[in-house]
PDB file of N, CA and C in Angstrom:
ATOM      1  N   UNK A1409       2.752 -19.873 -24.274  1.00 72.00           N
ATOM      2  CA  UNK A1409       3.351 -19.379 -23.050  1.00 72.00           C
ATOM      3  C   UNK A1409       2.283 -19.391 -21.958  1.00 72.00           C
ATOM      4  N   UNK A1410       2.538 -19.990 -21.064  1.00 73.00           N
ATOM      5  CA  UNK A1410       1.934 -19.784 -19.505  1.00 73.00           C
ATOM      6  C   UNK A1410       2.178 -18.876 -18.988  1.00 73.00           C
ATOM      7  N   UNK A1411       1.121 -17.748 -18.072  1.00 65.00           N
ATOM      8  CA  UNK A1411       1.564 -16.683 -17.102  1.00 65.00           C
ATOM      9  C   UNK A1411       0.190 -17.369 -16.082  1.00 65.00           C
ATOM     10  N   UNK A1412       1.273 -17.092 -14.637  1.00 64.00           N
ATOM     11  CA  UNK A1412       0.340 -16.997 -13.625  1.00 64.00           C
ATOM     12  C   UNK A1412       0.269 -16.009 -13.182  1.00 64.00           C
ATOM     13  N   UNK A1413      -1.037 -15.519 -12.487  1.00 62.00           N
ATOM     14  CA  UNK A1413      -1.059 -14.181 -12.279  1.00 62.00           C
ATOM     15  C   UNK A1413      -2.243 -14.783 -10.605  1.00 62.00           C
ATOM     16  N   UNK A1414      -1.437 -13.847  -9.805  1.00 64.00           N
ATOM     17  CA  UNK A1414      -2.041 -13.925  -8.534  1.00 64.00           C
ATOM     18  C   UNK A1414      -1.945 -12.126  -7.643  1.00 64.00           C
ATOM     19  N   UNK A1415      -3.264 -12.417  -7.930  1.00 62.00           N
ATOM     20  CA  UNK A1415      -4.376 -11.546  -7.829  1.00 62.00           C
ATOM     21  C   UNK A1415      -4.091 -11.174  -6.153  1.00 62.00           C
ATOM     22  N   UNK A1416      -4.819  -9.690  -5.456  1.00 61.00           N
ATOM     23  CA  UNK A1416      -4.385  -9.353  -4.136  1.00 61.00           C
ATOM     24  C   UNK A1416      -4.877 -10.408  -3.391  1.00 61.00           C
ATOM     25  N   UNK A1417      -4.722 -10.463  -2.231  1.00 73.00           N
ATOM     26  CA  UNK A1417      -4.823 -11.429  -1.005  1.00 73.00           C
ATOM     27  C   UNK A1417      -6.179 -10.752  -0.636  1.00 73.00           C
ATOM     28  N   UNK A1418      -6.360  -9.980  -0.321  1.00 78.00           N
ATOM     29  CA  UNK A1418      -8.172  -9.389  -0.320  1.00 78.00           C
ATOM     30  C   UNK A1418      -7.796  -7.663  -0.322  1.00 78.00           C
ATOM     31  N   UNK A1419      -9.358  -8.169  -1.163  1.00 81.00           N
ATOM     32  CA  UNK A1419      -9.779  -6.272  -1.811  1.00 81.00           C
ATOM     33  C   UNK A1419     -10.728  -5.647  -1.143  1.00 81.00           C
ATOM     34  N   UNK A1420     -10.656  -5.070  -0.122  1.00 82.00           N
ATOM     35  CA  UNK A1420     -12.477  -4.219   0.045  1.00 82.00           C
ATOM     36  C   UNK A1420     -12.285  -2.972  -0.767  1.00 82.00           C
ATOM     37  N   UNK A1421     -13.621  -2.872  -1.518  1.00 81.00           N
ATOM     38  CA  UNK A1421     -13.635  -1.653  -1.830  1.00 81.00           C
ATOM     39  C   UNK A1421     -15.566  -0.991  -1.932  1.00 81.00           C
ATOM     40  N   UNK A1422     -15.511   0.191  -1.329  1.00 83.00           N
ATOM     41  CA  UNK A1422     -16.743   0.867  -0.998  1.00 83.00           C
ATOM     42  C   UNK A1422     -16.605   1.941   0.003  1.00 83.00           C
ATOM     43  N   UNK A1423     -17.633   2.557   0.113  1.00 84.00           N
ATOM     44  CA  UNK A1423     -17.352   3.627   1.219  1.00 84.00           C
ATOM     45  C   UNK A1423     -17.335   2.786   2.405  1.00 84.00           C
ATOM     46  N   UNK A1424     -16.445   3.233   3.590  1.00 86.00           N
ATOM     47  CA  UNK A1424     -15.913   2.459   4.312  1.00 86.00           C
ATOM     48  C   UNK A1424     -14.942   1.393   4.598  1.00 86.00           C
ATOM     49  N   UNK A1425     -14.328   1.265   3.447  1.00 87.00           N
ATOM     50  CA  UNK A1425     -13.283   0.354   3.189  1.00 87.00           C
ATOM     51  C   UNK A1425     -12.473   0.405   4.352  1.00 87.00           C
ATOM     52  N   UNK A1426     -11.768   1.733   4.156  1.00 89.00           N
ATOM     53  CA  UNK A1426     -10.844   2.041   4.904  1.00 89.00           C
ATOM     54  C   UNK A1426     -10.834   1.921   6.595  1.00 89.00           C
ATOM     55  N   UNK A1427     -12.018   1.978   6.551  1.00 91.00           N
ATOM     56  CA  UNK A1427     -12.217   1.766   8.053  1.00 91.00           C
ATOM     57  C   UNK A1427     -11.843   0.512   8.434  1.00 91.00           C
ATOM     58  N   UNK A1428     -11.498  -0.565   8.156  1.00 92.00           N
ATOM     59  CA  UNK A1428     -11.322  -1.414   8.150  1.00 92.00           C
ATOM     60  C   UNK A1428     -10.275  -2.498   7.941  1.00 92.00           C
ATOM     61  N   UNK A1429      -9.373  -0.733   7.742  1.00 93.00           N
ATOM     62  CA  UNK A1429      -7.607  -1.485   7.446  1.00 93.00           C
ATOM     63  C   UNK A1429      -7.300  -2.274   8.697  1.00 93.00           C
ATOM     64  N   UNK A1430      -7.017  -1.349   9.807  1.00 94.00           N
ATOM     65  CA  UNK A1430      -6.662  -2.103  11.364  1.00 94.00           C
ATOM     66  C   UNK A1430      -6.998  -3.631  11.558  1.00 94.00           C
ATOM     67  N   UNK A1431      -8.279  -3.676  10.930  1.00 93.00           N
ATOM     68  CA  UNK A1431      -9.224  -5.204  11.730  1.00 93.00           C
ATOM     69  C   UNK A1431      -8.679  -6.188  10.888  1.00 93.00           C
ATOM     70  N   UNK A1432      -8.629  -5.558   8.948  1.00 91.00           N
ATOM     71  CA  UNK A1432      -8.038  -6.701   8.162  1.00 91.00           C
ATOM     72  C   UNK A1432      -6.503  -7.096   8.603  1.00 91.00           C
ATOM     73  N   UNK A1433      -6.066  -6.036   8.362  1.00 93.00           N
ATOM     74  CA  UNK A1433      -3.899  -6.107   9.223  1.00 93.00           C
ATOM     75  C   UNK A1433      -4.172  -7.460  10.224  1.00 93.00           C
ATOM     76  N   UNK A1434      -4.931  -6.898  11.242  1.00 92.00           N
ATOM     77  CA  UNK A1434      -4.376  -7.541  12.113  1.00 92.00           C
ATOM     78  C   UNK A1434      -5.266  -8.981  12.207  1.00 92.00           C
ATOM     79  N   UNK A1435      -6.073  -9.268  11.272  1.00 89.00           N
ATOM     80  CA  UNK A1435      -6.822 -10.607  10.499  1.00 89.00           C
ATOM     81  C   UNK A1435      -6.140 -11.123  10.097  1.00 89.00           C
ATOM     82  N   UNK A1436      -5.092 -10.651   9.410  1.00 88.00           N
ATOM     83  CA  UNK A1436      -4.085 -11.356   8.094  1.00 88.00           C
ATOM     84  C   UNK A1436      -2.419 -11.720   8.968  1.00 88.00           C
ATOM     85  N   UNK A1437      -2.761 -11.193  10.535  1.00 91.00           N
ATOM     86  CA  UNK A1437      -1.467 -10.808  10.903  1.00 91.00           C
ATOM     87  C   UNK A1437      -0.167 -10.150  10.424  1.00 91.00           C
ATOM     88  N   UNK A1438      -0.452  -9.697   9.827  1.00 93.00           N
ATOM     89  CA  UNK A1438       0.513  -7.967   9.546  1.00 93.00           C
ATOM     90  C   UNK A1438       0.390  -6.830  10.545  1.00 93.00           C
ATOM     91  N   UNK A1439       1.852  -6.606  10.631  1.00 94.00           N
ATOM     92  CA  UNK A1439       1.886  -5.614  11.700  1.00 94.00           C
ATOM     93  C   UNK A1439       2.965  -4.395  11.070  1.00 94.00           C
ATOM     94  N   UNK A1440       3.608  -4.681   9.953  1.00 95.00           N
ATOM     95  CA  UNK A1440       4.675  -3.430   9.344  1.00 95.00           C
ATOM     96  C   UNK A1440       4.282  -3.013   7.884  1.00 95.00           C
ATOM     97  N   UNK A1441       2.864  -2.597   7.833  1.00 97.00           N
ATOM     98  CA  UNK A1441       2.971  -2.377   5.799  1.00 97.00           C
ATOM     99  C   UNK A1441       3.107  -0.911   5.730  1.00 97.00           C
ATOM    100  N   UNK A1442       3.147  -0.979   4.329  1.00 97.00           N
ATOM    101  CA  UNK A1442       4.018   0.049   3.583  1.00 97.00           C
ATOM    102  C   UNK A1442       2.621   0.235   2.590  1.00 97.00           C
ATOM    103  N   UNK A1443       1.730   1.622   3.104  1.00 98.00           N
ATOM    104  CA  UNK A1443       0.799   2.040   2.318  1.00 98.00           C
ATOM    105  C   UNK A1443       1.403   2.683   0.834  1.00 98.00           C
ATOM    106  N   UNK A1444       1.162   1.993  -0.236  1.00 98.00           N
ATOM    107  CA  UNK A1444       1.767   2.433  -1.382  1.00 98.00           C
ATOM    108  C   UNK A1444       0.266   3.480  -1.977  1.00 98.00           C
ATOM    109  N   UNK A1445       0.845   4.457  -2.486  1.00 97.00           N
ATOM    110  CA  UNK A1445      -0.711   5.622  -2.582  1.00 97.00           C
ATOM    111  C   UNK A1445      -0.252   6.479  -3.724  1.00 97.00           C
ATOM    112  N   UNK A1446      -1.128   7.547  -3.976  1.00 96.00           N
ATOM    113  CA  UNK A1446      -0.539   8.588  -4.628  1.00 96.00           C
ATOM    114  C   UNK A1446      -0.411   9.914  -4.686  1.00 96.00           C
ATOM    115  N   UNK A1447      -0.086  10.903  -4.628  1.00 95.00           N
ATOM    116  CA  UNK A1447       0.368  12.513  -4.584  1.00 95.00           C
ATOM    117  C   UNK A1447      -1.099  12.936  -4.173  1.00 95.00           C
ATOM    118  N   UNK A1448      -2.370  12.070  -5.343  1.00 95.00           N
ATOM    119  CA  UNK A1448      -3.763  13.158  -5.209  1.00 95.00           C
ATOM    120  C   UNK A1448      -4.191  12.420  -3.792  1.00 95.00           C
ATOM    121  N   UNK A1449      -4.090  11.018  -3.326  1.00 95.00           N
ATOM    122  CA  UNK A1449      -4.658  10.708  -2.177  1.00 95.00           C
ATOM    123  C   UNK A1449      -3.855  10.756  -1.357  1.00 95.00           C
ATOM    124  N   UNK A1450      -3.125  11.846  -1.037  1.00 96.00           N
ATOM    125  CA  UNK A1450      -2.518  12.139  -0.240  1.00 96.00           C
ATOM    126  C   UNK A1450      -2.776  13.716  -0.235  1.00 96.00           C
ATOM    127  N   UNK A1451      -2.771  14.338  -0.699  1.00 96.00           N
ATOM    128  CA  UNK A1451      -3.450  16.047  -1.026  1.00 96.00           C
ATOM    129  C   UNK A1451      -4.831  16.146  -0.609  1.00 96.00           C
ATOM    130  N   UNK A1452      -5.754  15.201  -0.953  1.00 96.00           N
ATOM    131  CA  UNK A1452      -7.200  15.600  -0.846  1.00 96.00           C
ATOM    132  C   UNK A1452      -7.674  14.421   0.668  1.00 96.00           C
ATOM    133  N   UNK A1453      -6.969  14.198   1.251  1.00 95.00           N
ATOM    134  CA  UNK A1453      -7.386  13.596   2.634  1.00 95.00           C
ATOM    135  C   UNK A1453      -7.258  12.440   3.205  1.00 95.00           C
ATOM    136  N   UNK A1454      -7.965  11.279   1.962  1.00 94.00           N
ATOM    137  CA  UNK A1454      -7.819   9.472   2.229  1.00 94.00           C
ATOM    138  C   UNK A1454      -6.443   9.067   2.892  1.00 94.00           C
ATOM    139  N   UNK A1455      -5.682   9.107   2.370  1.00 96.00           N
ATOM    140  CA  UNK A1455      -4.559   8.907   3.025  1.00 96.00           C
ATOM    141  C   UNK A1455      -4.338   9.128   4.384  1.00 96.00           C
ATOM    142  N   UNK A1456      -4.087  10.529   4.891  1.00 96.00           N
ATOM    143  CA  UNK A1456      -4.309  10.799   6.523  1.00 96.00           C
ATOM    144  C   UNK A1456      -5.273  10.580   7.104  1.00 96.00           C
ATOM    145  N   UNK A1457      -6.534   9.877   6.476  1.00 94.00           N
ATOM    146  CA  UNK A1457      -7.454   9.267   7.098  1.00 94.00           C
ATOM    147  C   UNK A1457      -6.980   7.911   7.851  1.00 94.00           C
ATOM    148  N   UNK A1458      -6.223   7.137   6.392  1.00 96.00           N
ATOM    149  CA  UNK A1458      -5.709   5.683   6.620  1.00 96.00           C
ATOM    150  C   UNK A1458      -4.817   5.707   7.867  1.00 96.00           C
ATOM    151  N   UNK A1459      -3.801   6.692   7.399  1.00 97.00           N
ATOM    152  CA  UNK A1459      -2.478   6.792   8.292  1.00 97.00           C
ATOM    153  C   UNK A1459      -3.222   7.403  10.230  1.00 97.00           C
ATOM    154  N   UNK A1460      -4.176   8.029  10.096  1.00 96.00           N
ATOM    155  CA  UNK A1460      -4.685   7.656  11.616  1.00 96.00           C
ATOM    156  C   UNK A1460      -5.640   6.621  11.830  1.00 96.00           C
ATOM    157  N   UNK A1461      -6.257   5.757  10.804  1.00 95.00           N
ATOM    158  CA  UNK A1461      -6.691   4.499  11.452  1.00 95.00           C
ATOM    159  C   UNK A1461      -5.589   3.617  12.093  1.00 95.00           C
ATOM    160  N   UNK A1462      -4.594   3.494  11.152  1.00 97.00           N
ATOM    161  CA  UNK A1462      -3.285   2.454  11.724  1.00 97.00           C
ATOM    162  C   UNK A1462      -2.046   3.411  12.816  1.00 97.00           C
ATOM    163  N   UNK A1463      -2.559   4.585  12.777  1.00 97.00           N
ATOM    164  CA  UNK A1463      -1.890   4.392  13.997  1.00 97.00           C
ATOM    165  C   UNK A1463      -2.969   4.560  15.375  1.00 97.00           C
ATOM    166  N   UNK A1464      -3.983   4.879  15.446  1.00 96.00           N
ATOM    167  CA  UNK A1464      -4.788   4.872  16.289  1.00 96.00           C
ATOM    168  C   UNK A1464      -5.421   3.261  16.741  1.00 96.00           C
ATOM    169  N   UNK A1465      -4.629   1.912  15.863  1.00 96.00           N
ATOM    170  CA  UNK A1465      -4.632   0.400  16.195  1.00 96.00           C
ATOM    171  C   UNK A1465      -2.850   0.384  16.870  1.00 96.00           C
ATOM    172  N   UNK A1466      -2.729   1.324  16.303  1.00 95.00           N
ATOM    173  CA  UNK A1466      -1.252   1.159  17.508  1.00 95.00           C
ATOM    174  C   UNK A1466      -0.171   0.001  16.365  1.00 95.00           C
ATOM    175  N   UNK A1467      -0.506   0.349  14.943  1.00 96.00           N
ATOM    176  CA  UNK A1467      -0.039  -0.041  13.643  1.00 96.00           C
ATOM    177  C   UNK A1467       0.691   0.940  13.014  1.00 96.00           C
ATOM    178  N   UNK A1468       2.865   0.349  13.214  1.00 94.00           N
ATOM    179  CA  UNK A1468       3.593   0.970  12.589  1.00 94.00           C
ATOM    180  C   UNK A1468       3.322   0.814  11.109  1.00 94.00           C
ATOM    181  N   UNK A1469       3.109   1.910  10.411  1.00 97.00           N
ATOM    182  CA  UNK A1469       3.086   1.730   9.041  1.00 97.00           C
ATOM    183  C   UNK A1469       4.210   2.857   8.452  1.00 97.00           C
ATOM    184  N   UNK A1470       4.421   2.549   6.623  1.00 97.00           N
ATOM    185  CA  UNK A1470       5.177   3.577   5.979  1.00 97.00           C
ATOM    186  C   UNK A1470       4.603   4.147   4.597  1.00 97.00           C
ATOM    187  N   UNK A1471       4.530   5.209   4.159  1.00 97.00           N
ATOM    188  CA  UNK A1471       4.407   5.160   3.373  1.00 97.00           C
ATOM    189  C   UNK A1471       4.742   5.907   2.104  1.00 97.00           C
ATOM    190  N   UNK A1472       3.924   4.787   0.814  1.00 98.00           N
ATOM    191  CA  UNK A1472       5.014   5.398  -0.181  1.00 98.00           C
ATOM    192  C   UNK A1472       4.176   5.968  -1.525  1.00 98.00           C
ATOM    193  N   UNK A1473       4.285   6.855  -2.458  1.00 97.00           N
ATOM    194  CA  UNK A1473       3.343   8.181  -2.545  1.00 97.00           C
ATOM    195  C   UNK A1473       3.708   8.395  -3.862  1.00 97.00           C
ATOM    196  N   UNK A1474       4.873   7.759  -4.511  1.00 94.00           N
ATOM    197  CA  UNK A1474       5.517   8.109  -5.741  1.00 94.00           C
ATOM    198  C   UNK A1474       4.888   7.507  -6.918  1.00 94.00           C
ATOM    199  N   UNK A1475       4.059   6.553  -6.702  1.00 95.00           N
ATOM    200  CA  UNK A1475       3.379   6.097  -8.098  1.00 95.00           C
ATOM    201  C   UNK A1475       2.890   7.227  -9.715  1.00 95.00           C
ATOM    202  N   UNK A1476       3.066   6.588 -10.357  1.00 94.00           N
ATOM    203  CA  UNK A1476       2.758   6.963 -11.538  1.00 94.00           C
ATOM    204  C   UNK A1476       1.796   6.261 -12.298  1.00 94.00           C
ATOM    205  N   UNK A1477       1.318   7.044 -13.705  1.00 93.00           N
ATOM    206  CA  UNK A1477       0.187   6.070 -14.428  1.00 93.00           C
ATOM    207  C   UNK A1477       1.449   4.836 -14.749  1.00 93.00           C
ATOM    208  N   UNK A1478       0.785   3.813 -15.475  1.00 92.00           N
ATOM    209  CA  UNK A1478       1.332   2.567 -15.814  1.00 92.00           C
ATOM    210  C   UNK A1478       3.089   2.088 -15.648  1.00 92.00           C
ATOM    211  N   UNK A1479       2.833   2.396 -14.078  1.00 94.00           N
ATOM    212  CA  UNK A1479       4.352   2.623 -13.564  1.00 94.00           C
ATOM    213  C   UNK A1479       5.835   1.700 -14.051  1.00 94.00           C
ATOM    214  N   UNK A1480       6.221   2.478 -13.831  1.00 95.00           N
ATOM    215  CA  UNK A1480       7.854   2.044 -14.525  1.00 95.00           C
ATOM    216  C   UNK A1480       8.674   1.315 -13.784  1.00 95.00           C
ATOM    217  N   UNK A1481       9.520   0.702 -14.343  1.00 95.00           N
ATOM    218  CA  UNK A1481      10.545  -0.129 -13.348  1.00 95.00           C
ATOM    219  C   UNK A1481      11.013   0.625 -12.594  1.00 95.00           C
ATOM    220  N   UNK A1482      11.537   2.237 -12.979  1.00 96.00           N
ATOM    221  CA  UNK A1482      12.257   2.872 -11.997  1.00 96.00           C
ATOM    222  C   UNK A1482      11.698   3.373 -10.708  1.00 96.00           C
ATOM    223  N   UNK A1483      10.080   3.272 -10.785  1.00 96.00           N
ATOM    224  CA  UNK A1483       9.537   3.437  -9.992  1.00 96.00           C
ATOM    225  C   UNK A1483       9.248   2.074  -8.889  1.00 96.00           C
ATOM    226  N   UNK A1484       9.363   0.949  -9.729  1.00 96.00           N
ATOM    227  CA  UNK A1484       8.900  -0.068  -8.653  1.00 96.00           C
ATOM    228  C   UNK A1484      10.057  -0.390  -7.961  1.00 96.00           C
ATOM    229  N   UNK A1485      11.321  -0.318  -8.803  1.00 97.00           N
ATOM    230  CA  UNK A1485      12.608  -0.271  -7.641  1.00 97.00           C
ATOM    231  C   UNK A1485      12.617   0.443  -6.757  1.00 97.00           C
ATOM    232  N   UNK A1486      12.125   2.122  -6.619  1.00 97.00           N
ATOM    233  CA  UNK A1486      12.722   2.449  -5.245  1.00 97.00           C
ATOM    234  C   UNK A1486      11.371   2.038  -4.781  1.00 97.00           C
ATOM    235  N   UNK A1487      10.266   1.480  -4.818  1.00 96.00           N
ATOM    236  CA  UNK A1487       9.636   0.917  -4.276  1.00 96.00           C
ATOM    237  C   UNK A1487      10.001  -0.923  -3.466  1.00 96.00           C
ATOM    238  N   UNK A1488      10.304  -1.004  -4.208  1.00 95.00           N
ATOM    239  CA  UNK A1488      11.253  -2.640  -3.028  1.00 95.00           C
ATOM    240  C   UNK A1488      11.967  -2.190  -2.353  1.00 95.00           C
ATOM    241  N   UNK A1489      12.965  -0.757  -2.373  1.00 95.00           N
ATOM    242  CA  UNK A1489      14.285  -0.641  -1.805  1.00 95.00           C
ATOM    243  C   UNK A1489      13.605  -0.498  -0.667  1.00 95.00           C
ATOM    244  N   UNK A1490      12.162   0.552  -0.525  1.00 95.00           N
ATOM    245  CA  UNK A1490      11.467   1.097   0.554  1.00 95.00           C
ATOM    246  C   UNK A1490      11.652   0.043   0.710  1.00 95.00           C
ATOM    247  N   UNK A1491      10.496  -0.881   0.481  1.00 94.00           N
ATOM    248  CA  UNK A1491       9.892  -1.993   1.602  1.00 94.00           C
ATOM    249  C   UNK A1491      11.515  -2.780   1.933  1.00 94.00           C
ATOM    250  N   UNK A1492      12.670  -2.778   1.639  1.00 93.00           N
ATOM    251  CA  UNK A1492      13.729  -3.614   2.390  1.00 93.00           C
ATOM    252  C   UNK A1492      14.351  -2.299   3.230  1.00 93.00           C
ATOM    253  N   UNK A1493      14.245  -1.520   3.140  1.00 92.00           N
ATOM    254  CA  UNK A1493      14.379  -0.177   4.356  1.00 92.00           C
ATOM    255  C   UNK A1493      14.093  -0.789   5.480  1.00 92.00           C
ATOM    256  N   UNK A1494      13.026  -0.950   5.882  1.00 92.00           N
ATOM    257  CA  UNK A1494      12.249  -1.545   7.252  1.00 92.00           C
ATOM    258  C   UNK A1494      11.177  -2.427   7.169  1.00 92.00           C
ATOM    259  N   UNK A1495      12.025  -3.220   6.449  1.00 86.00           N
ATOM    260  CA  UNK A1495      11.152  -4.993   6.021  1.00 86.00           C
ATOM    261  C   UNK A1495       9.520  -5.005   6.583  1.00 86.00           C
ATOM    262  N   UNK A1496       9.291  -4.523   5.834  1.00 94.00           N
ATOM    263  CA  UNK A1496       7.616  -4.283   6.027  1.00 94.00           C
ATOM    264  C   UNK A1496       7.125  -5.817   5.688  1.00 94.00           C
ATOM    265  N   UNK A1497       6.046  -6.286   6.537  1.00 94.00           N
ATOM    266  CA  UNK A1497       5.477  -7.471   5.952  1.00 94.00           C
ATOM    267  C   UNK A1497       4.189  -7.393   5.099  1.00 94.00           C
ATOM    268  N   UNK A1498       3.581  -6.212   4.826  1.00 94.00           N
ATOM    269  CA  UNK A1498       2.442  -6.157   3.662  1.00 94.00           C
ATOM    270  C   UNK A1498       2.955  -5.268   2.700  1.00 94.00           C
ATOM    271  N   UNK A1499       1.502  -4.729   2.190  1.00 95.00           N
ATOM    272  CA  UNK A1499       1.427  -3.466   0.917  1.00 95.00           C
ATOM    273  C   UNK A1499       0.139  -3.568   1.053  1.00 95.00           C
ATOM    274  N   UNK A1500       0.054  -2.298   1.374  1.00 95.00           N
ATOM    275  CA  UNK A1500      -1.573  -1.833   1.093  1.00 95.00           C
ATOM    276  C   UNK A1500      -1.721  -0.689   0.189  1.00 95.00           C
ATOM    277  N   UNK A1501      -2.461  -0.814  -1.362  1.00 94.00           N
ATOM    278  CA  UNK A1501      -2.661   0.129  -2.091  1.00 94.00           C
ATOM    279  C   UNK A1501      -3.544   0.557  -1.366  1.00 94.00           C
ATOM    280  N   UNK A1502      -3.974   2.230  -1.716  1.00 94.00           N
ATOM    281  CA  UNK A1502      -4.872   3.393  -1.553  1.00 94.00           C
ATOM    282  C   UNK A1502      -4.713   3.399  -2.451  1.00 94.00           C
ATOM    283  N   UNK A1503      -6.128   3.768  -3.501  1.00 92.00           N
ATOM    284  CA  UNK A1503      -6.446   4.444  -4.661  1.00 92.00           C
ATOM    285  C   UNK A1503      -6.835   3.785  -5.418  1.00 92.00           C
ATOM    286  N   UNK A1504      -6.608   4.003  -7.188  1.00 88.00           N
ATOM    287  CA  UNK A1504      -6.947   3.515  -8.173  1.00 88.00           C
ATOM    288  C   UNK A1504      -6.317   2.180  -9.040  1.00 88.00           C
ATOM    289  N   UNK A1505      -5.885   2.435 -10.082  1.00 91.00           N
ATOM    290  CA  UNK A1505      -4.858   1.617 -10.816  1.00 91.00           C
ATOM    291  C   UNK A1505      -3.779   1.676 -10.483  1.00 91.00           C
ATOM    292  N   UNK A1506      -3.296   3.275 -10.812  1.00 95.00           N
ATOM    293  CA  UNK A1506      -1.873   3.081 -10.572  1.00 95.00           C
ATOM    294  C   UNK A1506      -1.173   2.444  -9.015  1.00 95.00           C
ATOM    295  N   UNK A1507      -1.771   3.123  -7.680  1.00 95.00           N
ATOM    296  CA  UNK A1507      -1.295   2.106  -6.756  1.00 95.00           C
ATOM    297  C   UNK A1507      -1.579   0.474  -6.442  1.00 95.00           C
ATOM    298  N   UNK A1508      -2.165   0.302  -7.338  1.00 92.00           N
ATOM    299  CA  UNK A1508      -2.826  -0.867  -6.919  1.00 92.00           C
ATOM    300  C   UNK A1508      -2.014  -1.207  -7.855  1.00 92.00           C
ATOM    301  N   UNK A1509      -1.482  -1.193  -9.183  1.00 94.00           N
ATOM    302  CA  UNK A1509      -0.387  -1.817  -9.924  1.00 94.00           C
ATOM    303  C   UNK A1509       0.879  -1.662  -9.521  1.00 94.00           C
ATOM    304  N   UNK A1510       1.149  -0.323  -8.815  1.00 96.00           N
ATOM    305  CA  UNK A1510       2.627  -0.324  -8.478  1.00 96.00           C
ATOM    306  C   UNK A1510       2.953  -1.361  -7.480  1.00 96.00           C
ATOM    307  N   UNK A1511       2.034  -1.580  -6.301  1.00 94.00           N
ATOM    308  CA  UNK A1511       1.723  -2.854  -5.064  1.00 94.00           C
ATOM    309  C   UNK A1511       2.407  -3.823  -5.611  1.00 94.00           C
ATOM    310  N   UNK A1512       1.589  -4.229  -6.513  1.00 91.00           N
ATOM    311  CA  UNK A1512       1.624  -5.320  -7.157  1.00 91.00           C
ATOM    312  C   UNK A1512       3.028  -5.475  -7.849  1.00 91.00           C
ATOM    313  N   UNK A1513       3.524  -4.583  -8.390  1.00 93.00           N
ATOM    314  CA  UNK A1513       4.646  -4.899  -8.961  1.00 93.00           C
ATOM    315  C   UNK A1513       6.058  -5.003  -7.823  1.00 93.00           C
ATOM    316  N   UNK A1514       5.890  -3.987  -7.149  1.00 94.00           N
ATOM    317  CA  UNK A1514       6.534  -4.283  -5.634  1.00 94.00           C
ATOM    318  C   UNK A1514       7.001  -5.596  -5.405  1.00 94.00           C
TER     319      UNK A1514
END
């Protein structure tokens, strides 16, 4: 059996990453993503960090917070339904595995 597997479109990761959402978005030309994250980076700060970089670039974003460890279909469905809500043209994980797999499964 063959699987292709295609990997994110680009990763920064380090202190300062984040600073750097606005410049990549609008590098890649994306202007509607849908920060996919989770409950703790959203409680302990990163998140409302992100969510005023992109809007302080004057970048509608949405986001979505429900991930789980080794997430489930039921989770990645209402995750597409989001992104066809208001046809977002990216996904940007915040965090670890789990958003960065739920993205992906998106």
């Amino acid at each position: 059996m063959i699987a292709s597997i295609t990997g994110p479109r680009l990763m920064l990761v380090g202190g300062g990453a984040s600073a750097e959402i606005a410049a990549v978005l609008q590098r890649l030309g994306c202007a509607r993503p849908l920060v996919v994250s989770d409950k703790f980076m959203q409680s302990s700060g990163p998140l409302d960090r992100v969510s005023a970089k992109l809007k302080a670039a004057g970048i509608d974003h949405g986001l979505f917070v429900d991930t789980v460890p080794d997430p489930t279909s039921d989770v990645l469905e209402v995750g597409v339904a989001r992104v066809r809500e208001r046809d977002y043209d990216c996904l940007v994980a915040l965090g670890g595995g789990s958003p960065m797999d739920t993205a992906k499964g998106i």
